[in-house]
JSON list of C-alpha atoms in Angstrom, two decimals:
[
{"chain": "A", "resi": 30, "resn": "MET", "atom": "CA", "xyz": [58.79, 157.38, 125.76]},
{"chain": "A", "resi": 31, "resn": "GLU", "atom": "CA", "xyz": [61.51, 156.05, 122.73]},
{"chain": "A", "resi": 32, "resn": "ILE", "atom": "CA", "xyz": [64.66, 155.13, 124.40]},
{"chain": "A", "resi": 33, "resn": "THR", "atom": "CA", "xyz": [67.26, 156.89, 121.98]},
{"chain": "A", "resi": 34, "resn": "PRO", "atom": "CA", "xyz": [71.14, 155.62, 121.42]},
{"chain": "A", "resi": 35, "resn": "ALA", "atom": "CA", "xyz": [71.59, 159.27, 122.81]},
{"chain": "A", "resi": 36, "resn": "ILE", "atom": "CA", "xyz": [69.62, 158.17, 126.02]},
{"chain": "A", "resi": 37, "resn": "ILE", "atom": "CA", "xyz": [71.46, 154.71, 126.10]},
{"chain": "A", "resi": 38, "resn": "THR", "atom": "CA", "xyz": [75.19, 156.75, 125.58]},
{"chain": "A", "resi": 39, "resn": "ASP", "atom": "CA", "xyz": [74.26, 158.89, 128.57]},
{"chain": "A", "resi": 40, "resn": "PHE", "atom": "CA", "xyz": [73.31, 156.09, 130.75]},
{"chain": "A", "resi": 41, "resn": "ARG", "atom": "CA", "xyz": [76.57, 154.32, 130.17]},
{"chain": "A", "resi": 42, "resn": "GLY", "atom": "CA", "xyz": [78.56, 157.72, 131.27]},
{"chain": "A", "resi": 43, "resn": "TYR", "atom": "CA", "xyz": [76.41, 158.33, 134.33]},
{"chain": "A", "resi": 44, "resn": "PHE", "atom": "CA", "xyz": [77.54, 156.52, 136.80]},
{"chain": "A", "resi": 45, "resn": "ASN", "atom": "CA", "xyz": [81.30, 156.91, 136.50]},
{"chain": "A", "resi": 46, "resn": "GLY", "atom": "CA", "xyz": [80.96, 154.66, 133.19]},
{"chain": "A", "resi": 47, "resn": "GLN", "atom": "CA", "xyz": [80.10, 151.36, 135.17]},
{"chain": "A", "resi": 48, "resn": "PHE", "atom": "CA", "xyz": [77.69, 150.04, 132.61]},
{"chain": "A", "resi": 49, "resn": "SER", "atom": "CA", "xyz": [79.75, 151.92, 129.66]},
{"chain": "A", "resi": 50, "resn": "ASP", "atom": "CA", "xyz": [81.27, 148.15, 128.43]},
{"chain": "A", "resi": 51, "resn": "ALA", "atom": "CA", "xyz": [78.86, 147.18, 125.73]},
{"chain": "A", "resi": 52, "resn": "GLN", "atom": "CA", "xyz": [80.36, 143.54, 125.60]},
{"chain": "A", "resi": 53, "resn": "VAL", "atom": "CA", "xyz": [79.15, 143.55, 129.21]},
{"chain": "A", "resi": 54, "resn": "TRP", "atom": "CA", "xyz": [76.10, 145.42, 128.93]},
{"chain": "A", "resi": 55, "resn": "SER", "atom": "CA", "xyz": [74.18, 144.98, 125.74]},
{"chain": "A", "resi": 56, "resn": "ASP", "atom": "CA", "xyz": [72.34, 148.01, 124.42]},
{"chain": "A", "resi": 57, "resn": "ASP", "atom": "CA", "xyz": [69.40, 145.60, 124.32]},
{"chain": "A", "resi": 58, "resn": "ILE", "atom": "CA", "xyz": [69.68, 145.05, 128.12]},
{"chain": "A", "resi": 59, "resn": "ILE", "atom": "CA", "xyz": [70.18, 148.75, 128.70]},
{"chain": "A", "resi": 60, "resn": "THR", "atom": "CA", "xyz": [66.90, 149.80, 126.35]},
{"chain": "A", "resi": 61, "resn": "ASP", "atom": "CA", "xyz": [64.76, 146.93, 128.19]},
{"chain": "A", "resi": 62, "resn": "LEU", "atom": "CA", "xyz": [65.71, 148.45, 131.59]},
{"chain": "A", "resi": 63, "resn": "LEU", "atom": "CA", "xyz": [65.19, 151.84, 130.81]},
{"chain": "A", "resi": 64, "resn": "CYS", "atom": "CA", "xyz": [61.86, 151.38, 129.13]},
{"chain": "A", "resi": 65, "resn": "GLN", "atom": "CA", "xyz": [61.03, 149.78, 132.68]},
{"chain": "A", "resi": 66, "resn": "ALA", "atom": "CA", "xyz": [62.49, 152.59, 134.53]},
{"chain": "A", "resi": 67, "resn": "ASP", "atom": "CA", "xyz": [60.08, 154.87, 132.03]},
{"chain": "A", "resi": 68, "resn": "SER", "atom": "CA", "xyz": [57.06, 153.11, 133.30]},
{"chain": "A", "resi": 69, "resn": "GLU", "atom": "CA", "xyz": [57.98, 153.34, 137.00]},
{"chain": "A", "resi": 70, "resn": "THR", "atom": "CA", "xyz": [58.96, 156.97, 136.75]},
{"chain": "A", "resi": 71, "resn": "GLY", "atom": "CA", "xyz": [55.45, 157.82, 134.75]},
{"chain": "A", "resi": 72, "resn": "GLY", "atom": "CA", "xyz": [53.80, 159.81, 137.37]},
{"chain": "A", "resi": 73, "resn": "SER", "atom": "CA", "xyz": [53.18, 163.55, 136.95]},
{"chain": "A", "resi": 74, "resn": "GLY", "atom": "CA", "xyz": [55.69, 164.30, 139.99]},
{"chain": "A", "resi": 75, "resn": "TRP", "atom": "CA", "xyz": [58.43, 162.91, 137.36]},
{"chain": "A", "resi": 76, "resn": "GLY", "atom": "CA", "xyz": [58.20, 165.46, 135.16]},
{"chain": "A", "resi": 77, "resn": "LYS", "atom": "CA", "xyz": [59.46, 165.28, 131.74]},
{"chain": "A", "resi": 78, "resn": "PHE", "atom": "CA", "xyz": [62.47, 163.91, 130.87]},
{"chain": "A", "resi": 79, "resn": "GLY", "atom": "CA", "xyz": [65.47, 165.57, 129.61]},
{"chain": "A", "resi": 80, "resn": "LEU", "atom": "CA", "xyz": [69.14, 164.97, 129.36]},
{"chain": "A", "resi": 81, "resn": "ASP", "atom": "CA", "xyz": [70.33, 167.99, 131.43]},
{"chain": "A", "resi": 82, "resn": "CYS", "atom": "CA", "xyz": [72.16, 166.98, 134.48]},
{"chain": "A", "resi": 83, "resn": "GLN", "atom": "CA", "xyz": [68.97, 168.57, 136.94]},
{"chain": "A", "resi": 84, "resn": "ASN", "atom": "CA", "xyz": [66.43, 166.51, 135.11]},
{"chain": "A", "resi": 85, "resn": "PHE", "atom": "CA", "xyz": [64.53, 164.72, 137.83]},
{"chain": "A", "resi": 86, "resn": "LYS", "atom": "CA", "xyz": [63.11, 162.37, 135.60]},
{"chain": "A", "resi": 87, "resn": "ARG", "atom": "CA", "xyz": [66.31, 161.08, 134.02]},
{"chain": "A", "resi": 88, "resn": "ARG", "atom": "CA", "xyz": [67.83, 160.76, 137.43]},
{"chain": "A", "resi": 89, "resn": "GLY", "atom": "CA", "xyz": [64.64, 158.55, 138.77]},
{"chain": "A", "resi": 90, "resn": "MET", "atom": "CA", "xyz": [64.92, 156.47, 135.32]},
{"chain": "A", "resi": 91, "resn": "TYR", "atom": "CA", "xyz": [68.72, 155.65, 135.27]},
{"chain": "A", "resi": 92, "resn": "TYR", "atom": "CA", "xyz": [68.53, 154.90, 139.32]},
{"chain": "A", "resi": 93, "resn": "PHE", "atom": "CA", "xyz": [65.65, 152.41, 138.72]},
{"chain": "A", "resi": 94, "resn": "ALA", "atom": "CA", "xyz": [67.33, 151.03, 135.66]},
{"chain": "A", "resi": 95, "resn": "ALA", "atom": "CA", "xyz": [71.13, 150.60, 137.48]},
{"chain": "A", "resi": 96, "resn": "ALA", "atom": "CA", "xyz": [69.29, 148.96, 140.42]},
{"chain": "A", "resi": 97, "resn": "TRP", "atom": "CA", "xyz": [67.84, 146.12, 138.42]},
{"chain": "A", "resi": 98, "resn": "LEU", "atom": "CA", "xyz": [70.78, 145.70, 136.16]},
{"chain": "A", "resi": 99, "resn": "THR", "atom": "CA", "xyz": [73.26, 145.30, 139.59]},
{"chain": "A", "resi": 100, "resn": "PHE", "atom": "CA", "xyz": [70.13, 143.38, 141.04]},
{"chain": "A", "resi": 101, "resn": "LEU", "atom": "CA", "xyz": [69.24, 141.25, 138.48]},
{"chain": "A", "resi": 102, "resn": "TYR", "atom": "CA", "xyz": [72.53, 140.36, 137.05]},
{"chain": "A", "resi": 103, "resn": "GLY", "atom": "CA", "xyz": [75.04, 141.04, 139.07]},
{"chain": "A", "resi": 104, "resn": "LYS", "atom": "CA", "xyz": [78.33, 142.22, 138.01]},
{"chain": "A", "resi": 105, "resn": "ASN", "atom": "CA", "xyz": [77.95, 140.06, 134.46]},
{"chain": "A", "resi": 106, "resn": "PRO", "atom": "CA", "xyz": [74.95, 139.68, 132.85]},
{"chain": "A", "resi": 107, "resn": "ALA", "atom": "CA", "xyz": [76.23, 136.93, 130.99]},
{"chain": "A", "resi": 108, "resn": "ASN", "atom": "CA", "xyz": [75.62, 134.62, 133.60]},
{"chain": "A", "resi": 109, "resn": "GLY", "atom": "CA", "xyz": [71.84, 135.56, 133.49]},
{"chain": "A", "resi": 110, "resn": "ILE", "atom": "CA", "xyz": [69.51, 136.91, 135.85]},
{"chain": "A", "resi": 111, "resn": "ASP", "atom": "CA", "xyz": [70.02, 135.23, 139.16]},
{"chain": "A", "resi": 112, "resn": "HIS", "atom": "CA", "xyz": [66.58, 133.91, 140.01]},
{"chain": "A", "resi": 113, "resn": "ASN", "atom": "CA", "xyz": [66.91, 133.53, 143.92]},
{"chain": "A", "resi": 114, "resn": "ALA", "atom": "CA", "xyz": [65.04, 135.88, 146.11]},
{"chain": "A", "resi": 115, "resn": "ARG", "atom": "CA", "xyz": [67.73, 137.79, 147.88]},
{"chain": "A", "resi": 116, "resn": "LEU", "atom": "CA", "xyz": [66.09, 139.08, 151.10]},
{"chain": "A", "resi": 117, "resn": "ASN", "atom": "CA", "xyz": [68.58, 140.00, 153.42]},
{"chain": "A", "resi": 118, "resn": "VAL", "atom": "CA", "xyz": [68.64, 137.96, 156.47]},
{"chain": "A", "resi": 119, "resn": "GLN", "atom": "CA", "xyz": [68.86, 139.95, 160.22]},
{"chain": "A", "resi": 120, "resn": "ASN", "atom": "CA", "xyz": [69.92, 137.07, 162.16]},
{"chain": "A", "resi": 121, "resn": "LYS", "atom": "CA", "xyz": [69.32, 133.64, 162.19]},
{"chain": "A", "resi": 122, "resn": "SER", "atom": "CA", "xyz": [69.44, 130.99, 165.09]},
{"chain": "A", "resi": 123, "resn": "VAL", "atom": "CA", "xyz": [70.82, 127.38, 163.97]},
{"chain": "A", "resi": 124, "resn": "GLY", "atom": "CA", "xyz": [69.28, 125.75, 167.76]},
{"chain": "A", "resi": 125, "resn": "ASP", "atom": "CA", "xyz": [65.52, 126.52, 166.70]},
{"chain": "A", "resi": 126, "resn": "GLU", "atom": "CA", "xyz": [65.95, 126.96, 163.28]},
{"chain": "A", "resi": 127, "resn": "SER", "atom": "CA", "xyz": [64.44, 130.43, 163.36]},
{"chain": "A", "resi": 128, "resn": "VAL", "atom": "CA", "xyz": [65.06, 133.01, 160.69]},
{"chain": "A", "resi": 129, "resn": "ALA", "atom": "CA", "xyz": [64.34, 136.61, 161.11]},
{"chain": "A", "resi": 130, "resn": "TYR", "atom": "CA", "xyz": [64.57, 138.75, 157.43]},
{"chain": "A", "resi": 131, "resn": "ARG", "atom": "CA", "xyz": [65.54, 142.50, 157.00]},
{"chain": "A", "resi": 132, "resn": "VAL", "atom": "CA", "xyz": [61.89, 143.05, 155.75]},
{"chain": "A", "resi": 133, "resn": "PRO", "atom": "CA", "xyz": [59.89, 144.89, 158.15]},
{"chain": "A", "resi": 134, "resn": "ALA", "atom": "CA", "xyz": [56.99, 144.38, 158.69]},
{"chain": "A", "resi": 135, "resn": "MET", "atom": "CA", "xyz": [55.01, 147.79, 156.70]},
{"chain": "A", "resi": 136, "resn": "MET", "atom": "CA", "xyz": [57.79, 147.33, 154.06]},
{"chain": "A", "resi": 137, "resn": "GLU", "atom": "CA", "xyz": [56.68, 145.25, 150.75]},
{"chain": "A", "resi": 138, "resn": "VAL", "atom": "CA", "xyz": [58.91, 142.94, 149.53]},
{"chain": "A", "resi": 139, "resn": "ASN", "atom": "CA", "xyz": [59.01, 144.72, 145.99]},
{"chain": "A", "resi": 140, "resn": "ASN", "atom": "CA", "xyz": [60.58, 147.75, 147.98]},
{"chain": "A", "resi": 141, "resn": "ASP", "atom": "CA", "xyz": [62.89, 145.51, 150.02]},
{"chain": "A", "resi": 142, "resn": "ALA", "atom": "CA", "xyz": [64.33, 144.33, 146.47]},
{"chain": "A", "resi": 143, "resn": "LEU", "atom": "CA", "xyz": [64.68, 147.72, 145.21]},
{"chain": "A", "resi": 144, "resn": "THR", "atom": "CA", "xyz": [66.88, 148.88, 147.99]},
{"chain": "A", "resi": 145, "resn": "TYR", "atom": "CA", "xyz": [69.03, 146.14, 148.25]},
{"chain": "A", "resi": 146, "resn": "THR", "atom": "CA", "xyz": [71.56, 148.15, 145.87]},
{"chain": "A", "resi": 147, "resn": "SER", "atom": "CA", "xyz": [72.52, 151.80, 146.57]},
{"chain": "A", "resi": 148, "resn": "TYR", "atom": "CA", "xyz": [71.18, 152.58, 143.31]},
{"chain": "A", "resi": 149, "resn": "GLY", "atom": "CA", "xyz": [67.88, 151.20, 144.27]},
{"chain": "A", "resi": 150, "resn": "GLN", "atom": "CA", "xyz": [67.97, 153.27, 147.69]},
{"chain": "A", "resi": 151, "resn": "ALA", "atom": "CA", "xyz": [68.83, 156.19, 146.01]},
{"chain": "A", "resi": 152, "resn": "PHE", "atom": "CA", "xyz": [65.93, 155.65, 143.60]},
{"chain": "A", "resi": 153, "resn": "TYR", "atom": "CA", "xyz": [63.80, 155.06, 146.22]},
{"chain": "A", "resi": 154, "resn": "ARG", "atom": "CA", "xyz": [64.17, 158.31, 147.68]},
{"chain": "A", "resi": 155, "resn": "LEU", "atom": "CA", "xyz": [63.58, 160.02, 144.69]},
{"chain": "A", "resi": 156, "resn": "ARG", "atom": "CA", "xyz": [60.03, 158.02, 144.58]},
{"chain": "A", "resi": 157, "resn": "LYS", "atom": "CA", "xyz": [59.28, 159.11, 147.84]},
{"chain": "A", "resi": 158, "resn": "ARG", "atom": "CA", "xyz": [59.97, 162.61, 146.68]},
{"chain": "A", "resi": 159, "resn": "ALA", "atom": "CA", "xyz": [57.98, 162.36, 143.51]},
{"chain": "A", "resi": 160, "resn": "GLY", "atom": "CA", "xyz": [54.88, 161.48, 145.35]},
{"chain": "A", "resi": 161, "resn": "MET", "atom": "CA", "xyz": [55.16, 164.63, 147.62]},
{"chain": "A", "resi": 162, "resn": "GLY", "atom": "CA", "xyz": [53.42, 166.56, 145.14]},
{"chain": "A", "resi": 163, "resn": "ALA", "atom": "CA", "xyz": [53.96, 169.64, 143.10]},
{"chain": "A", "resi": 164, "resn": "ARG", "atom": "CA", "xyz": [57.15, 171.30, 142.96]},
{"chain": "A", "resi": 165, "resn": "VAL", "atom": "CA", "xyz": [58.87, 174.25, 141.49]},
{"chain": "A", "resi": 166, "resn": "VAL", "atom": "CA", "xyz": [60.70, 173.37, 138.51]}
]
């Protein structure tokens, strides 16, 4: 799928304009993440992309891109990608130096990273729906 200027403009306005500042969020960064999002939503359960408000693939792509934009860059992509793994610490004890992470044994680490942001949680929910099978369009 080609990420067109119309798609970038639509994405910029999707989350109340959170990614609308082209000085902060360049077209190149947004295009790259939307391209990755297209791959992540490539299965038949997602359907075909369209710019209408009820399009399932569009929602999935936008939530995926927003999740990774905020997860990787925070509020300022000019600072570069944060290379630290952000596994959320659930509890820790100084005395015996034990640390327990929020990642349950049955959740893969990549899913935990995805659910680090509210956008990622929304994408994770949509991805589960996309895998359920056929639905009426």
